[in-house]
mmCIF file with all atom_site columns, N, CA and C in Angstrom:
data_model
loop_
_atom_site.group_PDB
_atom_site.id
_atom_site.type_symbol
_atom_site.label_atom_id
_atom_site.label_alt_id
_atom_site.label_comp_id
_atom_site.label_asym_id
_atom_site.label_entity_id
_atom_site.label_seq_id
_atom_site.pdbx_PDB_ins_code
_atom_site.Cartn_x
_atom_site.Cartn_y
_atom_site.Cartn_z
_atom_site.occupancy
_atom_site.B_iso_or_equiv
_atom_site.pdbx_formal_charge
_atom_site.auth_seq_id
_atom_site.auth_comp_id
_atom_site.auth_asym_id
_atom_site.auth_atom_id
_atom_site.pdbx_PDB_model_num
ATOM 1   N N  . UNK A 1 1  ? 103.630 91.167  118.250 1.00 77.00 ? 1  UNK A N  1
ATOM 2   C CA . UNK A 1 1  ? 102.988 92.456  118.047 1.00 77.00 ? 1  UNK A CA 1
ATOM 3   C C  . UNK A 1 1  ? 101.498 92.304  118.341 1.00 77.00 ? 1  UNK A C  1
ATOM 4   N N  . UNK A 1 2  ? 100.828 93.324  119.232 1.00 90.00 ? 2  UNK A N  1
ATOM 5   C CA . UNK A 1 2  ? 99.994  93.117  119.612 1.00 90.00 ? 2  UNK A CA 1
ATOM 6   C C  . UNK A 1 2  ? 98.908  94.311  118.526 1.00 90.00 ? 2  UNK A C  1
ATOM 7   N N  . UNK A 1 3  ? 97.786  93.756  117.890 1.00 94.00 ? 3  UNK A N  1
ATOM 8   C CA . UNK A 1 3  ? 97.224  94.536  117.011 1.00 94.00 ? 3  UNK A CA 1
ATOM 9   C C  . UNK A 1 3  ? 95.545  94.711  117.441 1.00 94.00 ? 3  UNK A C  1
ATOM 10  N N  . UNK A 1 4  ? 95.530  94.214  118.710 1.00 92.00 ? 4  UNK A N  1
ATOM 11  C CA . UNK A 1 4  ? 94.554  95.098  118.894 1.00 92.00 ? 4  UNK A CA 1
ATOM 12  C C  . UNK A 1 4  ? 94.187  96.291  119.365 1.00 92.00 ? 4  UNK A C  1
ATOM 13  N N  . UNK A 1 5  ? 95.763  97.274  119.535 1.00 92.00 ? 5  UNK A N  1
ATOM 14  C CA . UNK A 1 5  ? 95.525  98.698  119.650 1.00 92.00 ? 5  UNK A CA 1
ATOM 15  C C  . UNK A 1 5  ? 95.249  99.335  118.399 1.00 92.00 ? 5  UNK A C  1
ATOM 16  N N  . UNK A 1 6  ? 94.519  100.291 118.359 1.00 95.00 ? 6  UNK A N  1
ATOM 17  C CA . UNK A 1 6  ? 94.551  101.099 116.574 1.00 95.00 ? 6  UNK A CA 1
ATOM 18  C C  . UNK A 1 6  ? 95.668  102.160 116.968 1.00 95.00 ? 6  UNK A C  1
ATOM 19  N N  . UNK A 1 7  ? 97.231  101.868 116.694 1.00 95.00 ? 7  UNK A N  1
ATOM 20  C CA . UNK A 1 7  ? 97.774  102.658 116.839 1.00 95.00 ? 7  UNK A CA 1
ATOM 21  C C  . UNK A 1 7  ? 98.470  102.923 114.867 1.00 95.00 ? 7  UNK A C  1
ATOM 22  N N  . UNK A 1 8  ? 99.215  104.143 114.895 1.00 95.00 ? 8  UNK A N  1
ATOM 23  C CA . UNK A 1 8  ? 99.552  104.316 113.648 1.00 95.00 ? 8  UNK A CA 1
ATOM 24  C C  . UNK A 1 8  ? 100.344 103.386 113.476 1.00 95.00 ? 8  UNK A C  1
ATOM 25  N N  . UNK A 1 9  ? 101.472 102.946 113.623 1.00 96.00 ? 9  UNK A N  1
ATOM 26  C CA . UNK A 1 9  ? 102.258 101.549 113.925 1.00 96.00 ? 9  UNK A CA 1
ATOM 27  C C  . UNK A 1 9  ? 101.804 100.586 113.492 1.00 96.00 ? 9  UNK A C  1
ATOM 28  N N  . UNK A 1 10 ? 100.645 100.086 114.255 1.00 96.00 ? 10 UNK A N  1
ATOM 29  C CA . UNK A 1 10 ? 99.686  99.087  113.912 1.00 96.00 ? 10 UNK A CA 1
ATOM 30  C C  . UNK A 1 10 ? 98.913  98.987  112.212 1.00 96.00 ? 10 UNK A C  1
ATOM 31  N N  . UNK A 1 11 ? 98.552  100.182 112.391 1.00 95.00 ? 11 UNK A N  1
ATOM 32  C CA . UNK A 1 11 ? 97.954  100.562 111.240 1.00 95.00 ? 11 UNK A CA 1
ATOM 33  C C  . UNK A 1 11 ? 98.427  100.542 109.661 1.00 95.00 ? 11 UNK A C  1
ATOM 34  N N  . UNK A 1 12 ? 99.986  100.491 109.841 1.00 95.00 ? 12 UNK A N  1
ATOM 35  C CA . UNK A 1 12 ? 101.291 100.676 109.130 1.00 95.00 ? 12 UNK A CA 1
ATOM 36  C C  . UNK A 1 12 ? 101.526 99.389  108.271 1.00 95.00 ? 12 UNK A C  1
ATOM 37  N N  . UNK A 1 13 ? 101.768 98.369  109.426 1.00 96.00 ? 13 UNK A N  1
ATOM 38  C CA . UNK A 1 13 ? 101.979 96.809  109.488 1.00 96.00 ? 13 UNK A CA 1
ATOM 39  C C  . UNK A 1 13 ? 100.568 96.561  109.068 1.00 96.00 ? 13 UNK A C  1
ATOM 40  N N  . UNK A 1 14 ? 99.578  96.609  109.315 1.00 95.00 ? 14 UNK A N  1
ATOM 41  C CA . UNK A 1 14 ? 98.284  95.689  108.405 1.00 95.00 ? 14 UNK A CA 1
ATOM 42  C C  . UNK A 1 14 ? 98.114  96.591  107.324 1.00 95.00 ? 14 UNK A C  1
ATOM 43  N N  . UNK A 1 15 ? 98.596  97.643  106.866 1.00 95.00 ? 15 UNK A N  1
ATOM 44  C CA . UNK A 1 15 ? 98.749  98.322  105.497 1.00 95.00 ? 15 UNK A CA 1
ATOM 45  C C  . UNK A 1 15 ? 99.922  96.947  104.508 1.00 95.00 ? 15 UNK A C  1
ATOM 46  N N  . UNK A 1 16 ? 100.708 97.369  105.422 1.00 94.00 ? 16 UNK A N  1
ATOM 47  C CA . UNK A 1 16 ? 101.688 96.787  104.852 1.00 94.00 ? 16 UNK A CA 1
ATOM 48  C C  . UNK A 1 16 ? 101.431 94.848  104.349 1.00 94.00 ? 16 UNK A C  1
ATOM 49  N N  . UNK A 1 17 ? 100.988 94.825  105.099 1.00 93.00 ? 17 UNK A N  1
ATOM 50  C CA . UNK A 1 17 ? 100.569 92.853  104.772 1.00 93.00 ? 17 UNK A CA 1
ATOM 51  C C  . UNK A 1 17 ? 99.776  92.539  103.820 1.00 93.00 ? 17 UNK A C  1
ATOM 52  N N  . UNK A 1 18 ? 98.420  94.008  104.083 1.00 92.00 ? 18 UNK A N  1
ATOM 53  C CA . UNK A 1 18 ? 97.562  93.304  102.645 1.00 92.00 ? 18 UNK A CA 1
ATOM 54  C C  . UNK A 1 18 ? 98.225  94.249  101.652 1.00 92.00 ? 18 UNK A C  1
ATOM 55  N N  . UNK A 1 19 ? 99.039  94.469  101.673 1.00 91.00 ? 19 UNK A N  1
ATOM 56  C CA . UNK A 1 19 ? 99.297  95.061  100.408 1.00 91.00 ? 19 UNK A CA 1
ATOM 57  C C  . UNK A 1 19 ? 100.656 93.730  99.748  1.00 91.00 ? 19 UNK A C  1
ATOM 58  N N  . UNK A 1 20 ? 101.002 92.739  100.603 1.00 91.00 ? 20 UNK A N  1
ATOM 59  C CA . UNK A 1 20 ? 101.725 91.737  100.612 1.00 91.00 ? 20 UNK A CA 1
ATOM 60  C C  . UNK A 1 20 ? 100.667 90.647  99.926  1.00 91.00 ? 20 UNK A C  1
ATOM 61  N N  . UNK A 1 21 ? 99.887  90.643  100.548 1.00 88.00 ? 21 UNK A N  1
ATOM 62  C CA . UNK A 1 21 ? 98.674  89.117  100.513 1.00 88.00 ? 21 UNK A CA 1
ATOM 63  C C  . UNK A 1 21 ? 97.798  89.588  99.384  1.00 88.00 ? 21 UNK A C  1
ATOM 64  N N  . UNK A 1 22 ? 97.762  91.224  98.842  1.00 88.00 ? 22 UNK A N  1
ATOM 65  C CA . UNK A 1 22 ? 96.763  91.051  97.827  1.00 88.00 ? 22 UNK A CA 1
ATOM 66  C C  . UNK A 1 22 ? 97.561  91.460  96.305  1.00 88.00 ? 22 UNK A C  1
ATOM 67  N N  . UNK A 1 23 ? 99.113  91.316  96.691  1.00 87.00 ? 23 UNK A N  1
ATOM 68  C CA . UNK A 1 23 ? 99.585  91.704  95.581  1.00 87.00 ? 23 UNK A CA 1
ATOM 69  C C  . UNK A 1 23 ? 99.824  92.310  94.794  1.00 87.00 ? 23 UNK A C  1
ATOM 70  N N  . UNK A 1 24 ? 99.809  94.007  95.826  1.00 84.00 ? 24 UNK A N  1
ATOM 71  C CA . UNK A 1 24 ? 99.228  95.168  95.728  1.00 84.00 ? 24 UNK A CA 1
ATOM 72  C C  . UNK A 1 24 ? 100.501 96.464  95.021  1.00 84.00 ? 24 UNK A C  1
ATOM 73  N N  . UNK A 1 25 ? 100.424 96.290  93.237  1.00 86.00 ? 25 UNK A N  1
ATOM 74  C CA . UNK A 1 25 ? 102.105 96.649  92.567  1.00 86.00 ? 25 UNK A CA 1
ATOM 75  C C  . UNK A 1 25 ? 101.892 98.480  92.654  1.00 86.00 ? 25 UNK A C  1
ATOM 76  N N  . UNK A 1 26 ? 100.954 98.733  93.202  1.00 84.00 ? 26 UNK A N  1
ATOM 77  C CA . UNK A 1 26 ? 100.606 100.112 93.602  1.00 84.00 ? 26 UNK A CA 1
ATOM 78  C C  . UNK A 1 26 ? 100.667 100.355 94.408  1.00 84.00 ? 26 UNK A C  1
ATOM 79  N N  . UNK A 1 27 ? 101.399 101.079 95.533  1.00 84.00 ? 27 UNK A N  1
ATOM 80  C CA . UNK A 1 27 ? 101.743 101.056 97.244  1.00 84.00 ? 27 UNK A CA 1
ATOM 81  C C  . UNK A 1 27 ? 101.373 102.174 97.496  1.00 84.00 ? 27 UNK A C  1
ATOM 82  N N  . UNK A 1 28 ? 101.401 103.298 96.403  1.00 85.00 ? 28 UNK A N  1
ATOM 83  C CA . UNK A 1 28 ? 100.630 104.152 97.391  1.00 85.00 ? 28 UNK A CA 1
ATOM 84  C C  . UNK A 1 28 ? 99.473  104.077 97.641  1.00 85.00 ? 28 UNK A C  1
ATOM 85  N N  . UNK A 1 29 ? 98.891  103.508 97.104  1.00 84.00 ? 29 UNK A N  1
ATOM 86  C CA . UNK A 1 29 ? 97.575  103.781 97.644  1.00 84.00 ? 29 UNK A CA 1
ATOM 87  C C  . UNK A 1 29 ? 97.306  102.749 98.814  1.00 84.00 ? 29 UNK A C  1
ATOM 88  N N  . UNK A 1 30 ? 98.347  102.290 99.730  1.00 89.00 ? 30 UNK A N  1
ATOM 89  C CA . UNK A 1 30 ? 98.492  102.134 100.754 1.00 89.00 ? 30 UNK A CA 1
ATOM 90  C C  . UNK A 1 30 ? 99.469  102.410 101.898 1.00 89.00 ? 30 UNK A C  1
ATOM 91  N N  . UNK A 1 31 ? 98.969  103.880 101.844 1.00 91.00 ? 31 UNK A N  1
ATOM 92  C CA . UNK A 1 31 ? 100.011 104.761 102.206 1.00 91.00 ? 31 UNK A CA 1
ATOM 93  C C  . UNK A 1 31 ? 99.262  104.765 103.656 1.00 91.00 ? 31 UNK A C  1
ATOM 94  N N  . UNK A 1 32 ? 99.452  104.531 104.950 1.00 92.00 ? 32 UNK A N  1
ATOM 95  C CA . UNK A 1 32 ? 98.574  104.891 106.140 1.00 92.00 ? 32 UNK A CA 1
ATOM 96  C C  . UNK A 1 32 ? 98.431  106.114 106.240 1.00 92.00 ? 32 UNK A C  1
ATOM 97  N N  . UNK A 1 33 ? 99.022  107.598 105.630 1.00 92.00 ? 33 UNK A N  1
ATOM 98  C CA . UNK A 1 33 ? 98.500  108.833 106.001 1.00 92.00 ? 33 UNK A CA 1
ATOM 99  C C  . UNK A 1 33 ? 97.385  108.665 105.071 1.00 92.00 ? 33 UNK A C  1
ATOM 100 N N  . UNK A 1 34 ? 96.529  107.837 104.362 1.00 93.00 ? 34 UNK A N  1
ATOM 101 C CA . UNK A 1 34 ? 95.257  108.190 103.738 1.00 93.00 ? 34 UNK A CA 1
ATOM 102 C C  . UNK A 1 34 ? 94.155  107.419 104.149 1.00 93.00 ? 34 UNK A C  1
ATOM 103 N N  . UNK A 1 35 ? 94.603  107.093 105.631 1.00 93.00 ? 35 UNK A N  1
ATOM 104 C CA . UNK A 1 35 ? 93.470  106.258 106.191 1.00 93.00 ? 35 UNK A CA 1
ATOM 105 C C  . UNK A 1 35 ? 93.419  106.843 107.507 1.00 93.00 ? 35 UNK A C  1
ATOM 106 N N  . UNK A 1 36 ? 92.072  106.667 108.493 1.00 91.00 ? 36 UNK A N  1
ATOM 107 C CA . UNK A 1 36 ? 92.277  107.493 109.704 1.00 91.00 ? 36 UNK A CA 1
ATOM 108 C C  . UNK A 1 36 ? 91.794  106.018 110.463 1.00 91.00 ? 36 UNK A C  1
ATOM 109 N N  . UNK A 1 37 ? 93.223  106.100 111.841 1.00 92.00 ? 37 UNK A N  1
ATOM 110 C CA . UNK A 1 37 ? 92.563  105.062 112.481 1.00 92.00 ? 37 UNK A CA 1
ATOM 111 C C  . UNK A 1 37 ? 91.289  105.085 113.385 1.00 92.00 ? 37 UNK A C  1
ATOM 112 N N  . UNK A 1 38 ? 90.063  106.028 113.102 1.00 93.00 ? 38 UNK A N  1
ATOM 113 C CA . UNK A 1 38 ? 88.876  105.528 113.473 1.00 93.00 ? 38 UNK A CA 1
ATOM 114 C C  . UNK A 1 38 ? 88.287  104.305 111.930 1.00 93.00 ? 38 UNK A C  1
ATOM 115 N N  . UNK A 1 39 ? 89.034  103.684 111.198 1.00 92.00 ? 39 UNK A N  1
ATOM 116 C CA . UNK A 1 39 ? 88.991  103.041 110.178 1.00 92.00 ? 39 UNK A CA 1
ATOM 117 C C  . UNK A 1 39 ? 89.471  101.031 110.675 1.00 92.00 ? 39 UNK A C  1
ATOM 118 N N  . UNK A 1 40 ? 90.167  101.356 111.783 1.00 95.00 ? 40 UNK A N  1
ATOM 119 C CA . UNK A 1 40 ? 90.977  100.482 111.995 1.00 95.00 ? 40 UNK A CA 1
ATOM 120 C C  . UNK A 1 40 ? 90.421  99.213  112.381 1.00 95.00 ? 40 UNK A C  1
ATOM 121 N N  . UNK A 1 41 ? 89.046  98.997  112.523 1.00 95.00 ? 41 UNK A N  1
ATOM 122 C CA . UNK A 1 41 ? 88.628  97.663  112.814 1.00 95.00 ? 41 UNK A CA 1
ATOM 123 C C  . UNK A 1 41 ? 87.844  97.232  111.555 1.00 95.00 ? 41 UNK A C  1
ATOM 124 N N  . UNK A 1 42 ? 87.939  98.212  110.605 1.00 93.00 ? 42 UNK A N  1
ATOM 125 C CA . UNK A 1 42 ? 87.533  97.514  109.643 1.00 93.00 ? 42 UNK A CA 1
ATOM 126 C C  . UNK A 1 42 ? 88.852  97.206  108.807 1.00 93.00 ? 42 UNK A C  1
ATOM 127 N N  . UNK A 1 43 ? 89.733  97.652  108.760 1.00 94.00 ? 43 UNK A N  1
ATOM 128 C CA . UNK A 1 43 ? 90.739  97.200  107.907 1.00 94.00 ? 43 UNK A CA 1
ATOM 129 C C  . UNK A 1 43 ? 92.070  96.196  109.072 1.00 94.00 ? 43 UNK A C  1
ATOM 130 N N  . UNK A 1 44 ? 91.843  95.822  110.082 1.00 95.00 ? 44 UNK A N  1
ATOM 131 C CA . UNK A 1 44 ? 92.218  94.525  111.409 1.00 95.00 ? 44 UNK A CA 1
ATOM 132 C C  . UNK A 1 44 ? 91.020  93.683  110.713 1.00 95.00 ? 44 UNK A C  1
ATOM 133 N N  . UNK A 1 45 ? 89.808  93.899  110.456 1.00 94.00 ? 45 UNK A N  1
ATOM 134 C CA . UNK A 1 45 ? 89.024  92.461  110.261 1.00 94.00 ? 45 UNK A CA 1
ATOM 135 C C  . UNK A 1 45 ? 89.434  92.058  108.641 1.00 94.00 ? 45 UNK A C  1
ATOM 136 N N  . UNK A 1 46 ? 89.174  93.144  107.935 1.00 92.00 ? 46 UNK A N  1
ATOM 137 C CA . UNK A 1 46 ? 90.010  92.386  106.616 1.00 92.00 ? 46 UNK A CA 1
ATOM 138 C C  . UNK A 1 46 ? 91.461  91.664  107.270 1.00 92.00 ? 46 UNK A C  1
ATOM 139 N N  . UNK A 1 47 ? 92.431  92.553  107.433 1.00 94.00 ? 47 UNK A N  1
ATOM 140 C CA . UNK A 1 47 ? 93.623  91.761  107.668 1.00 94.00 ? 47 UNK A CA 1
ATOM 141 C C  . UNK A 1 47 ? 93.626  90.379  108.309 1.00 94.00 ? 47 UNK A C  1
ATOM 142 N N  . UNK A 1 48 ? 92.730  90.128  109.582 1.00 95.00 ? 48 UNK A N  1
ATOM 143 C CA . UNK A 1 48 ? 92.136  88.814  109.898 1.00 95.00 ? 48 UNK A CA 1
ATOM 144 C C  . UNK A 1 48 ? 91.957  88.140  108.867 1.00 95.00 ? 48 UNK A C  1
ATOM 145 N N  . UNK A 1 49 ? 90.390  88.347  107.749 1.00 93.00 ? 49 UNK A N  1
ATOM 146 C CA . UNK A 1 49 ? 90.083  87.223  107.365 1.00 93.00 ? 49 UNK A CA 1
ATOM 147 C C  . UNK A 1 49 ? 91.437  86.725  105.944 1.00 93.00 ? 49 UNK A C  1
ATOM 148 N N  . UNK A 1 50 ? 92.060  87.930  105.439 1.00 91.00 ? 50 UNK A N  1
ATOM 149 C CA . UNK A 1 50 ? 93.123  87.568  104.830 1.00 91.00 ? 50 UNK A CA 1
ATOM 150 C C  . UNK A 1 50 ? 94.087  86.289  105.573 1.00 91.00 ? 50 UNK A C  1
ATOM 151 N N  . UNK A 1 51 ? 94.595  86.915  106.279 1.00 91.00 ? 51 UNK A N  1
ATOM 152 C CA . UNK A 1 51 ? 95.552  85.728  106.766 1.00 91.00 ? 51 UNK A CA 1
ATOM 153 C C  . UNK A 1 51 ? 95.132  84.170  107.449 1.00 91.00 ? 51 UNK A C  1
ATOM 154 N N  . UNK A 1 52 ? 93.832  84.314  107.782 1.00 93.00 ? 52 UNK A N  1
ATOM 155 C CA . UNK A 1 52 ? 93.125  83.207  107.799 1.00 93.00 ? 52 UNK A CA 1
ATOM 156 C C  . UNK A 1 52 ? 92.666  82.374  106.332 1.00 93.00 ? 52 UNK A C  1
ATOM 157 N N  . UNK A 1 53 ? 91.918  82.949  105.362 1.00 89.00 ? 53 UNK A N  1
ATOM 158 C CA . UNK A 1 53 ? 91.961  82.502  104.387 1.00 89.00 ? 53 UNK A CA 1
ATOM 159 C C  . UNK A 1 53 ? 93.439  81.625  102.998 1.00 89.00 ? 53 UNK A C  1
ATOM 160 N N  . UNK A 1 54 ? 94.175  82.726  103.063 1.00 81.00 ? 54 UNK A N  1
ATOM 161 C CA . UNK A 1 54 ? 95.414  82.128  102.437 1.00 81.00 ? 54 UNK A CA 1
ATOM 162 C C  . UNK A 1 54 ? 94.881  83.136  101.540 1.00 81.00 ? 54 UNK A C  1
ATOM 163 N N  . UNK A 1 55 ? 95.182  82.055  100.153 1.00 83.00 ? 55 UNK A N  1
ATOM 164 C CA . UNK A 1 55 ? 95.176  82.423  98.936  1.00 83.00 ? 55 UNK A CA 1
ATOM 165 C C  . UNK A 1 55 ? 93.608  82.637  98.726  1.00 83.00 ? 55 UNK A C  1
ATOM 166 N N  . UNK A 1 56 ? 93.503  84.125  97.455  1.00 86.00 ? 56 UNK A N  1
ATOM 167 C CA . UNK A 1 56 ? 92.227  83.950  97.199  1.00 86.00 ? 56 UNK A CA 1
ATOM 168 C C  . UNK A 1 56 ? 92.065  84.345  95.675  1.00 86.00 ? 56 UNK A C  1
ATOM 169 N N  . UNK A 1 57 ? 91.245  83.709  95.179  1.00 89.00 ? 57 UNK A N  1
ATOM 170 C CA . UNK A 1 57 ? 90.651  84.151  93.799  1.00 89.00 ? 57 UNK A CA 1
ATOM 171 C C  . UNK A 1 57 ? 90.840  85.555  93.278  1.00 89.00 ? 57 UNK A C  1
ATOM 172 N N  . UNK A 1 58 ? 90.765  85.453  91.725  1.00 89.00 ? 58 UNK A N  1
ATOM 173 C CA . UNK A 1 58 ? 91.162  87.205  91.206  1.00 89.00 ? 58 UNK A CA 1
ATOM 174 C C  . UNK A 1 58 ? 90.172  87.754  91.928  1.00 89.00 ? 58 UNK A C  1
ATOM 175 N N  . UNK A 1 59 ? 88.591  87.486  91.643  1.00 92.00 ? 59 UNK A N  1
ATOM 176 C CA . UNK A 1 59 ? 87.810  87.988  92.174  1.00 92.00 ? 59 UNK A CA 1
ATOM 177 C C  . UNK A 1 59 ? 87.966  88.839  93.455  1.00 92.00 ? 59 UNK A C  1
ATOM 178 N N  . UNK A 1 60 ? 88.589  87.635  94.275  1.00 90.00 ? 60 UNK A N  1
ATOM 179 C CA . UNK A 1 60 ? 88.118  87.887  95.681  1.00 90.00 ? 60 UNK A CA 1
ATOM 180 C C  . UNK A 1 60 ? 89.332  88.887  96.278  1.00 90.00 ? 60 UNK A C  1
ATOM 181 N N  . UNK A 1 61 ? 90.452  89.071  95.519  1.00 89.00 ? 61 UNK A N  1
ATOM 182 C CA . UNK A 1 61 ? 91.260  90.465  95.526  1.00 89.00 ? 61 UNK A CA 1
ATOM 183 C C  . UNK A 1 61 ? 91.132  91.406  95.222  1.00 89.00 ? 61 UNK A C  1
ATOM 184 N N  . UNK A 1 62 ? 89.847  91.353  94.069  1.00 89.00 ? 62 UNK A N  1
ATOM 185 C CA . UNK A 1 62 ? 89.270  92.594  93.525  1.00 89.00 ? 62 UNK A CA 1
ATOM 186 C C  . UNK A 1 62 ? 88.265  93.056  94.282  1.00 89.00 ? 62 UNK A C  1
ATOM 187 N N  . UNK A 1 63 ? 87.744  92.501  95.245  1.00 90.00 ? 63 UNK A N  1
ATOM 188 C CA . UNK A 1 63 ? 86.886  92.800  96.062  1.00 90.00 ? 63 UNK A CA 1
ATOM 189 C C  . UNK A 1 63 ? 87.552  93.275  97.248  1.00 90.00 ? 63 UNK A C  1
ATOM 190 N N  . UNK A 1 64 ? 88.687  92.911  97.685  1.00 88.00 ? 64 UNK A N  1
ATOM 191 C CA . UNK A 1 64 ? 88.929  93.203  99.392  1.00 88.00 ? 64 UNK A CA 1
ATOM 192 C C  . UNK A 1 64 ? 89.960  94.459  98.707  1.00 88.00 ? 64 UNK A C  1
ATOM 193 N N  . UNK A 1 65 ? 90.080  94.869  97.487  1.00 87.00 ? 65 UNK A N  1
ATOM 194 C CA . UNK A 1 65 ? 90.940  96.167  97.062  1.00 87.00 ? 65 UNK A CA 1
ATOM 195 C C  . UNK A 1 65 ? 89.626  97.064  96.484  1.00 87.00 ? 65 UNK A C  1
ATOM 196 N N  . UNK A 1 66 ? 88.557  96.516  96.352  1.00 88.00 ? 66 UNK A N  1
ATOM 197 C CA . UNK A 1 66 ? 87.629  97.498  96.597  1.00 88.00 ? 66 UNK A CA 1
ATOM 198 C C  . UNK A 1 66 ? 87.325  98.430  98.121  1.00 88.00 ? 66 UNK A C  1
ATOM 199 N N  . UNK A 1 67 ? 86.985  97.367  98.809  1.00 89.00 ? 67 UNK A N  1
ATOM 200 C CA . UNK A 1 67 ? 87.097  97.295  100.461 1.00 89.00 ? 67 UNK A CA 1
ATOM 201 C C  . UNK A 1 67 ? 87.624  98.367  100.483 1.00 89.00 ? 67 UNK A C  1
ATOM 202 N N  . UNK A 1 68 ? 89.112  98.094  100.501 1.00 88.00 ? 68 UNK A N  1
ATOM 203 C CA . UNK A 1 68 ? 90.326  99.047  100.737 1.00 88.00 ? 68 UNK A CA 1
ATOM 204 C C  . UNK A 1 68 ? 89.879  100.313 100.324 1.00 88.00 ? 68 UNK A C  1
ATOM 205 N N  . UNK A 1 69 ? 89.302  100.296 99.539  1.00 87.00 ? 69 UNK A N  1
ATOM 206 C CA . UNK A 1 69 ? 88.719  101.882 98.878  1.00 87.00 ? 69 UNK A CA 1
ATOM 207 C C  . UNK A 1 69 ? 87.864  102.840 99.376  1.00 87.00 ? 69 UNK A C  1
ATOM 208 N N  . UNK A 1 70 ? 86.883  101.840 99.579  1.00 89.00 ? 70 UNK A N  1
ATOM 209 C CA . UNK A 1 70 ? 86.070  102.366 100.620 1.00 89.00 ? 70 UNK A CA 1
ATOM 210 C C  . UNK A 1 70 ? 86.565  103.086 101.695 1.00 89.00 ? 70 UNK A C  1
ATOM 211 N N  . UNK A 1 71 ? 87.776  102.562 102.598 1.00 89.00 ? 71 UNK A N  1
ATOM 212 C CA . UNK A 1 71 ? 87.970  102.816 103.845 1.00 89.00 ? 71 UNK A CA 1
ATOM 213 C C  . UNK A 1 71 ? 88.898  103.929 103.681 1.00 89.00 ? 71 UNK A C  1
ATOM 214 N N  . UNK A 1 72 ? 89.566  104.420 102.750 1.00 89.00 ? 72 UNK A N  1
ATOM 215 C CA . UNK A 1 72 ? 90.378  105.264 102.436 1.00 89.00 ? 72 UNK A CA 1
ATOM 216 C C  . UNK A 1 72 ? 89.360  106.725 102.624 1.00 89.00 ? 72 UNK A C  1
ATOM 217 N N  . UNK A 1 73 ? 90.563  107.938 103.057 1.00 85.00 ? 73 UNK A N  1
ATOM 218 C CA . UNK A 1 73 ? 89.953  108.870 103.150 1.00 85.00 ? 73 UNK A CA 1
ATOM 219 C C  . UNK A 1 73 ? 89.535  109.586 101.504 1.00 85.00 ? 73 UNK A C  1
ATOM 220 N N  . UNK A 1 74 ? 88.625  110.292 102.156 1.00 68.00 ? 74 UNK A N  1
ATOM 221 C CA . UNK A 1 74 ? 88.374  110.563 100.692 1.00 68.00 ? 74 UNK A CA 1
ATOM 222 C C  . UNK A 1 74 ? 88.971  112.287 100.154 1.00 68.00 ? 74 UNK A C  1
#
């Protein structure tokens, strides 16, 4: 799968992963209709440094689910 298009698809699947990698027992609020993919290279570079990193600190989940917040429509 190629993810450097911002397609909804795309957008779907890196919803879907960090909501895998950050352990995320609330799914809607990673629902892709509440994100617009002019959003999408910021939430592809989280998904990057996630899966590069591995595991991360409470902290550092509480921070990239802040992130997530941010990028959400409002």
């Amino acid at each position: 799968m190629n993810l450097d298009n911002p397609t909804q698809e795309n957008l779907k699947f890196i919803l879907g992963e960090l909501a895998e990698i950050l352990d995320v027992v609330n799914r809607s609020i990673m629902d892709p209709e509440d994100y617009d993919l002019d959003k999408y290279d910021d939430l592809k570079f989280m998904y990057d440094i996630l899966k590069q990193k591995g595991q991360l600190s409470a902290s550092e989940t509480q921070a990239f689910i802040e992130e997530l917040r941010s990028v959400r429509k409002k």
